Structure formats: structure tokens, C-alpha cells
């Protein structure tokens, strides 16, 4: 069975070393999204990137960066995402938030096969 429809994708870009009360910001975002009942959240760690500081962060051995780019991606209904946004104001001091409409196809398991 599958469901289709429109949704809103929230992508939050922060640094891996960004902290909120001695925890990574990306971890706090995920936990708050879960508590808010959002459909799900995924954290992706970048291997290289730069942001407002214009400093390139990379996983290459010679650089040994500890502040790699991290993206938290959350997809849910537009109203739920917009209700969640004020929580980011408290957590993010430096970063980028992107909202874009998406079409979702969600697979919900397989129907039982006929005998």
C-alpha cells in the first residue's frame, strides 16, 4: 500500500560542533521533532562544505575538521512543520533553514498475497 500527497520539507543546516545545553544542536532538533509528533527526522553528516564563515570544513585527513556540516531533514504536513519552526529560533544561532514543497510517496508495507 502507498500514500501520495504534498508535504513540506524542512532542511536545517548547522555545524556538527554547534551546541545546545551541552548537546549537539542536531540532536536537540531531532528530539524536539519527535516530541512534536512530526513524521520523522534524518540527520546527514557532510563530508565537506562551507557556510557563512567562508571556511571550508572537510573530512580529509590533512584537515581533521571537527565542525563538519550537518543537515537535519524533516518532512511532514505544512501546518505541522510551520508550527515547529519557532523551536528552531531558540536552538540555532548560526545556520540555514530551507523550506520547500515536496510530493511524497509513502510505502506502508505490502498487502497480504492471495493464496
Short mmCIF file of N, CA and C in Angstrom, two decimals:
data_model
loop_
_atom_site.label_atom_id
_atom_site.label_comp_id
_atom_site.label_asym_id
_atom_site.label_seq_id
_atom_site.Cartn_x
_atom_site.Cartn_y
_atom_site.Cartn_z
N UNK A 1 0.84 -1.18 0.00
CA UNK A 1 0.00 0.00 0.00
C UNK A 1 0.89 1.24 0.00
N UNK A 2 0.45 2.26 -0.70
CA UNK A 2 1.21 3.51 -0.68
C UNK A 2 0.27 4.69 -0.63
N UNK A 3 0.77 5.76 -0.02
CA UNK A 3 0.03 7.01 0.06
C UNK A 3 0.81 8.07 -0.69
N UNK A 4 0.08 8.96 -1.34
CA UNK A 4 0.73 10.04 -2.06
C UNK A 4 0.09 11.35 -1.66
N UNK A 5 0.88 12.41 -1.74
CA UNK A 5 0.34 13.72 -1.44
C UNK A 5 1.45 14.75 -1.34
N UNK A 6 1.06 15.95 -1.01
CA UNK A 6 2.03 17.02 -0.88
C UNK A 6 2.41 17.19 0.59
N UNK A 7 3.60 17.73 0.79
CA UNK A 7 4.11 17.96 2.14
C UNK A 7 5.11 19.11 2.07
N UNK A 8 5.67 19.43 3.22
CA UNK A 8 6.70 20.46 3.29
C UNK A 8 7.96 19.82 3.84
N UNK A 9 9.10 20.10 3.19
CA UNK A 9 10.39 19.59 3.66
C UNK A 9 11.13 20.72 4.35
N UNK A 10 11.53 20.45 5.57
CA UNK A 10 12.33 21.37 6.37
C UNK A 10 13.74 20.81 6.40
N UNK A 11 14.70 21.60 5.94
CA UNK A 11 16.10 21.20 6.00
C UNK A 11 16.84 22.25 6.82
N UNK A 12 17.52 21.80 7.85
CA UNK A 12 18.26 22.69 8.73
C UNK A 12 19.75 22.36 8.59
N UNK A 13 20.54 23.35 8.20
CA UNK A 13 21.98 23.17 8.08
C UNK A 13 22.65 23.85 9.28
N UNK A 14 23.41 23.07 10.04
CA UNK A 14 24.17 23.59 11.17
C UNK A 14 25.55 22.94 11.16
N UNK A 15 26.40 23.39 12.04
CA UNK A 15 27.71 22.77 12.19
C UNK A 15 27.64 21.61 13.17
N UNK A 16 28.43 20.60 12.92
CA UNK A 16 28.44 19.42 13.78
C UNK A 16 28.79 19.77 15.22
N UNK A 17 29.58 20.80 15.44
CA UNK A 17 30.00 21.15 16.79
C UNK A 17 29.07 22.15 17.47
N UNK A 18 28.02 22.61 16.79
CA UNK A 18 27.07 23.55 17.40
C UNK A 18 26.37 22.87 18.57
N UNK A 19 26.30 23.58 19.69
CA UNK A 19 25.79 23.00 20.93
C UNK A 19 24.54 23.72 21.45
N UNK A 20 23.70 22.96 22.13
CA UNK A 20 22.56 23.48 22.88
C UNK A 20 22.57 22.77 24.23
N UNK A 21 22.91 23.53 25.28
CA UNK A 21 22.96 22.97 26.63
C UNK A 21 23.78 21.68 26.69
N UNK A 22 24.99 21.76 26.16
CA UNK A 22 25.98 20.67 26.19
C UNK A 22 25.59 19.45 25.34
N UNK A 23 24.66 19.63 24.42
CA UNK A 23 24.29 18.57 23.47
C UNK A 23 24.39 19.15 22.07
N UNK A 24 24.64 18.30 21.07
CA UNK A 24 24.64 18.81 19.69
C UNK A 24 23.28 19.38 19.31
N UNK A 25 23.28 20.50 18.61
CA UNK A 25 22.04 21.13 18.17
C UNK A 25 21.22 20.16 17.32
N UNK A 26 21.89 19.41 16.44
CA UNK A 26 21.14 18.50 15.57
C UNK A 26 20.40 17.44 16.39
N UNK A 27 20.98 17.00 17.49
CA UNK A 27 20.32 16.02 18.36
C UNK A 27 19.08 16.63 19.00
N UNK A 28 19.20 17.86 19.46
CA UNK A 28 18.06 18.54 20.09
C UNK A 28 16.94 18.74 19.08
N UNK A 29 17.27 19.09 17.85
CA UNK A 29 16.25 19.26 16.81
C UNK A 29 15.49 17.96 16.60
N UNK A 30 16.21 16.85 16.49
CA UNK A 30 15.57 15.55 16.28
C UNK A 30 14.65 15.21 17.46
N UNK A 31 15.13 15.40 18.67
CA UNK A 31 14.32 15.06 19.84
C UNK A 31 13.08 15.94 19.95
N UNK A 32 13.22 17.21 19.61
CA UNK A 32 12.05 18.11 19.63
C UNK A 32 11.07 17.76 18.52
N UNK A 33 11.57 17.38 17.36
CA UNK A 33 10.68 16.97 16.27
C UNK A 33 9.90 15.73 16.68
N UNK A 34 10.57 14.81 17.34
CA UNK A 34 9.90 13.59 17.82
C UNK A 34 8.83 13.94 18.85
N UNK A 35 9.17 14.81 19.80
CA UNK A 35 8.21 15.21 20.83
C UNK A 35 7.02 15.97 20.23
N UNK A 36 7.26 16.67 19.12
CA UNK A 36 6.19 17.42 18.46
C UNK A 36 5.30 16.52 17.61
N UNK A 37 5.66 15.24 17.50
CA UNK A 37 4.85 14.31 16.74
C UNK A 37 5.03 14.41 15.23
N UNK A 38 6.16 14.95 14.80
CA UNK A 38 6.41 15.03 13.36
C UNK A 38 6.68 13.64 12.81
N UNK A 39 6.50 13.49 11.51
CA UNK A 39 6.55 12.17 10.87
C UNK A 39 7.92 11.50 10.99
N UNK A 40 8.99 12.26 11.01
CA UNK A 40 10.32 11.68 11.11
C UNK A 40 11.38 12.73 10.87
N UNK A 41 12.60 12.42 11.25
CA UNK A 41 13.73 13.32 11.04
C UNK A 41 14.97 12.49 10.74
N UNK A 42 15.80 12.99 9.84
CA UNK A 42 17.04 12.32 9.48
C UNK A 42 18.17 13.32 9.55
N UNK A 43 19.30 12.90 10.12
CA UNK A 43 20.49 13.74 10.19
C UNK A 43 21.51 13.19 9.21
N UNK A 44 22.00 14.05 8.34
CA UNK A 44 23.04 13.67 7.38
C UNK A 44 24.29 14.49 7.67
N UNK A 45 25.41 13.80 7.76
CA UNK A 45 26.69 14.46 8.04
C UNK A 45 27.42 14.69 6.73
N UNK A 46 27.78 15.92 6.47
CA UNK A 46 28.50 16.24 5.25
C UNK A 46 29.96 15.84 5.34
N UNK A 47 30.55 15.58 4.20
CA UNK A 47 31.97 15.25 4.17
C UNK A 47 32.82 16.48 3.87
N UNK A 48 32.16 17.52 3.34
CA UNK A 48 32.87 18.75 3.06
C UNK A 48 31.86 19.85 2.79
N UNK A 49 32.19 21.06 3.17
CA UNK A 49 31.29 22.18 2.91
C UNK A 49 31.78 23.46 3.54
N UNK A 50 31.09 24.56 3.22
CA UNK A 50 31.38 25.84 3.87
C UNK A 50 30.08 26.60 3.98
N UNK A 51 30.08 27.55 4.88
CA UNK A 51 28.87 28.35 5.11
C UNK A 51 29.22 29.81 5.24
N UNK A 52 28.52 30.50 6.14
CA UNK A 52 28.68 31.94 6.29
C UNK A 52 30.10 32.34 6.64
N UNK A 53 30.82 31.49 7.36
CA UNK A 53 32.20 31.82 7.76
C UNK A 53 33.16 31.79 6.57
N UNK A 54 32.72 31.18 5.49
CA UNK A 54 33.51 31.02 4.27
C UNK A 54 34.75 30.14 4.49
N UNK A 55 34.76 29.38 5.58
CA UNK A 55 35.84 28.45 5.88
C UNK A 55 35.40 27.06 5.43
N UNK A 56 36.23 26.38 4.65
CA UNK A 56 35.90 25.04 4.17
C UNK A 56 36.19 24.03 5.27
N UNK A 57 35.20 23.18 5.56
CA UNK A 57 35.33 22.09 6.52
C UNK A 57 35.33 20.79 5.72
N UNK A 58 36.22 19.87 6.09
CA UNK A 58 36.34 18.64 5.31
C UNK A 58 36.72 17.46 6.20
N UNK A 59 36.46 16.25 5.71
CA UNK A 59 36.85 15.04 6.44
C UNK A 59 38.22 14.55 6.03
N UNK A 60 38.82 15.22 5.05
CA UNK A 60 40.13 14.76 4.59
C UNK A 60 41.13 14.76 5.74
N UNK A 61 41.98 13.76 5.79
CA UNK A 61 42.89 13.56 6.92
C UNK A 61 43.78 14.76 7.24
N UNK A 62 44.23 15.46 6.23
CA UNK A 62 45.13 16.57 6.48
C UNK A 62 44.43 17.74 7.17
N UNK A 63 43.12 17.82 7.04
CA UNK A 63 42.39 18.94 7.63
C UNK A 63 41.84 18.62 9.02
N UNK A 64 41.40 17.37 9.24
CA UNK A 64 40.87 16.91 10.52
C UNK A 64 39.85 17.88 11.12
N UNK A 65 38.89 18.27 10.34
CA UNK A 65 37.85 19.19 10.82
C UNK A 65 36.95 18.50 11.82
N UNK A 66 36.58 19.23 12.86
CA UNK A 66 35.64 18.73 13.86
C UNK A 66 34.31 19.46 13.75
N UNK A 67 34.16 20.29 12.75
CA UNK A 67 32.92 21.05 12.60
C UNK A 67 32.37 20.87 11.19
N UNK A 68 32.08 19.63 10.85
CA UNK A 68 31.55 19.33 9.52
C UNK A 68 30.11 19.80 9.40
N UNK A 69 29.65 20.04 8.19
CA UNK A 69 28.26 20.44 8.00
C UNK A 69 27.32 19.27 8.30
N UNK A 70 26.18 19.59 8.91
CA UNK A 70 25.17 18.61 9.24
C UNK A 70 23.84 19.14 8.73
N UNK A 71 23.04 18.27 8.12
CA UNK A 71 21.70 18.64 7.66
C UNK A 71 20.68 17.78 8.39
N UNK A 72 19.69 18.42 8.97
CA UNK A 72 18.57 17.71 9.58
C UNK A 72 17.40 17.88 8.63
N UNK A 73 16.83 16.78 8.17
CA UNK A 73 15.73 16.83 7.19
C UNK A 73 14.48 16.26 7.83
N UNK A 74 13.41 17.05 7.75
CA UNK A 74 12.12 16.65 8.31
C UNK A 74 11.06 16.90 7.24
N UNK A 75 10.20 15.91 6.99
CA UNK A 75 9.12 16.06 6.02
C UNK A 75 7.81 15.73 6.72
N UNK A 76 6.85 16.64 6.60
CA UNK A 76 5.53 16.42 7.20
C UNK A 76 4.55 17.39 6.55
N UNK A 77 3.33 17.39 7.07
CA UNK A 77 2.31 18.31 6.57
C UNK A 77 2.76 19.74 6.83
N UNK A 78 2.38 20.63 5.93
CA UNK A 78 2.82 22.03 6.01
C UNK A 78 2.50 22.65 7.37
N UNK A 79 1.30 22.47 7.87
CA UNK A 79 0.90 23.08 9.15
C UNK A 79 1.79 22.59 10.29
N UNK A 80 2.10 21.31 10.32
CA UNK A 80 2.92 20.75 11.39
C UNK A 80 4.34 21.30 11.35
N UNK A 81 4.89 21.42 10.15
CA UNK A 81 6.24 21.97 10.01
C UNK A 81 6.26 23.42 10.45
N UNK A 82 5.29 24.19 10.01
CA UNK A 82 5.26 25.62 10.37
C UNK A 82 5.07 25.83 11.87
N UNK A 83 4.32 24.95 12.51
CA UNK A 83 4.15 25.03 13.97
C UNK A 83 5.46 24.72 14.70
N UNK A 84 6.30 23.93 14.08
CA UNK A 84 7.58 23.53 14.68
C UNK A 84 8.66 24.60 14.54
N UNK A 85 8.56 25.44 13.53
CA UNK A 85 9.62 26.42 13.23
C UNK A 85 10.04 27.30 14.40
N UNK A 86 9.12 27.80 15.25
CA UNK A 86 9.57 28.65 16.36
C UNK A 86 10.57 27.96 17.30
N UNK A 87 10.55 26.66 17.38
CA UNK A 87 11.51 25.96 18.23
C UNK A 87 12.94 26.14 17.71
N UNK A 88 13.08 26.30 16.40
CA UNK A 88 14.41 26.49 15.83
C UNK A 88 14.99 27.84 16.22
N UNK A 89 14.13 28.84 16.42
CA UNK A 89 14.60 30.17 16.82
C UNK A 89 15.41 30.10 18.11
N UNK A 90 15.00 29.23 18.99
CA UNK A 90 15.67 29.07 20.28
C UNK A 90 16.99 28.31 20.14
N UNK A 91 17.08 27.41 19.18
CA UNK A 91 18.21 26.50 19.09
C UNK A 91 19.35 26.97 18.19
N UNK A 92 19.03 27.69 17.14
CA UNK A 92 20.03 27.99 16.12
C UNK A 92 20.54 29.42 16.26
N UNK A 93 21.85 29.53 16.45
CA UNK A 93 22.47 30.85 16.48
C UNK A 93 23.11 31.16 15.13
N UNK A 94 23.58 30.12 14.45
CA UNK A 94 24.15 30.28 13.12
C UNK A 94 23.82 29.05 12.30
N UNK A 95 23.21 29.24 11.16
CA UNK A 95 22.83 28.12 10.31
C UNK A 95 21.90 28.59 9.21
N UNK A 96 21.32 27.65 8.53
CA UNK A 96 20.44 27.95 7.41
C UNK A 96 19.25 27.01 7.46
N UNK A 97 18.07 27.56 7.26
CA UNK A 97 16.84 26.76 7.25
C UNK A 97 16.20 26.91 5.88
N UNK A 98 15.86 25.79 5.28
CA UNK A 98 15.22 25.80 3.96
C UNK A 98 13.88 25.08 4.07
N UNK A 99 12.87 25.68 3.48
CA UNK A 99 11.54 25.07 3.39
C UNK A 99 11.22 24.92 1.91
N UNK A 100 10.84 23.71 1.50
CA UNK A 100 10.38 23.57 0.13
C UNK A 100 9.25 22.55 0.06
N UNK A 101 8.27 22.86 -0.82
CA UNK A 101 7.17 21.92 -1.01
C UNK A 101 7.66 20.69 -1.75
N UNK A 102 7.16 19.54 -1.33
CA UNK A 102 7.56 18.28 -1.95
C UNK A 102 6.34 17.41 -2.18
N UNK A 103 6.48 16.48 -3.11
CA UNK A 103 5.46 15.46 -3.30
C UNK A 103 5.99 14.20 -2.63
N UNK A 104 5.15 13.57 -1.83
CA UNK A 104 5.56 12.43 -1.03
C UNK A 104 4.87 11.16 -1.53
N UNK A 105 5.63 10.10 -1.64
CA UNK A 105 5.09 8.77 -1.88
C UNK A 105 5.57 7.94 -0.70
N UNK A 106 4.65 7.50 0.13
CA UNK A 106 5.00 6.74 1.33
C UNK A 106 4.51 5.31 1.19
N UNK A 107 5.42 4.36 1.32
CA UNK A 107 5.08 2.95 1.24
C UNK A 107 4.79 2.44 2.65
N UNK A 108 3.67 1.74 2.79
CA UNK A 108 3.21 1.31 4.11
C UNK A 108 3.10 -0.20 4.21
N UNK A 109 4.11 -0.91 3.82
CA UNK A 109 4.08 -2.37 3.90
C UNK A 109 3.39 -2.98 2.70
N UNK A 110 3.49 -4.25 2.60
CA UNK A 110 2.91 -4.98 1.48
C UNK A 110 1.57 -5.59 1.88
N UNK A 111 0.59 -5.56 0.98
CA UNK A 111 -0.68 -6.24 1.28
C UNK A 111 -0.44 -7.75 1.29
N UNK A 112 -1.21 -8.46 2.06
CA UNK A 112 -1.05 -9.94 2.06
C UNK A 112 -1.29 -10.51 0.67
N UNK A 113 -0.47 -11.49 0.30
CA UNK A 113 -0.63 -12.09 -1.02
C UNK A 113 -1.80 -13.08 -1.01
N UNK A 114 -2.45 -13.19 -2.15
CA UNK A 114 -3.61 -14.10 -2.29
C UNK A 114 -3.11 -15.55 -2.33
N UNK A 115 -3.88 -16.48 -1.73
CA UNK A 115 -3.46 -17.90 -1.74
C UNK A 115 -3.54 -18.53 -3.11
#
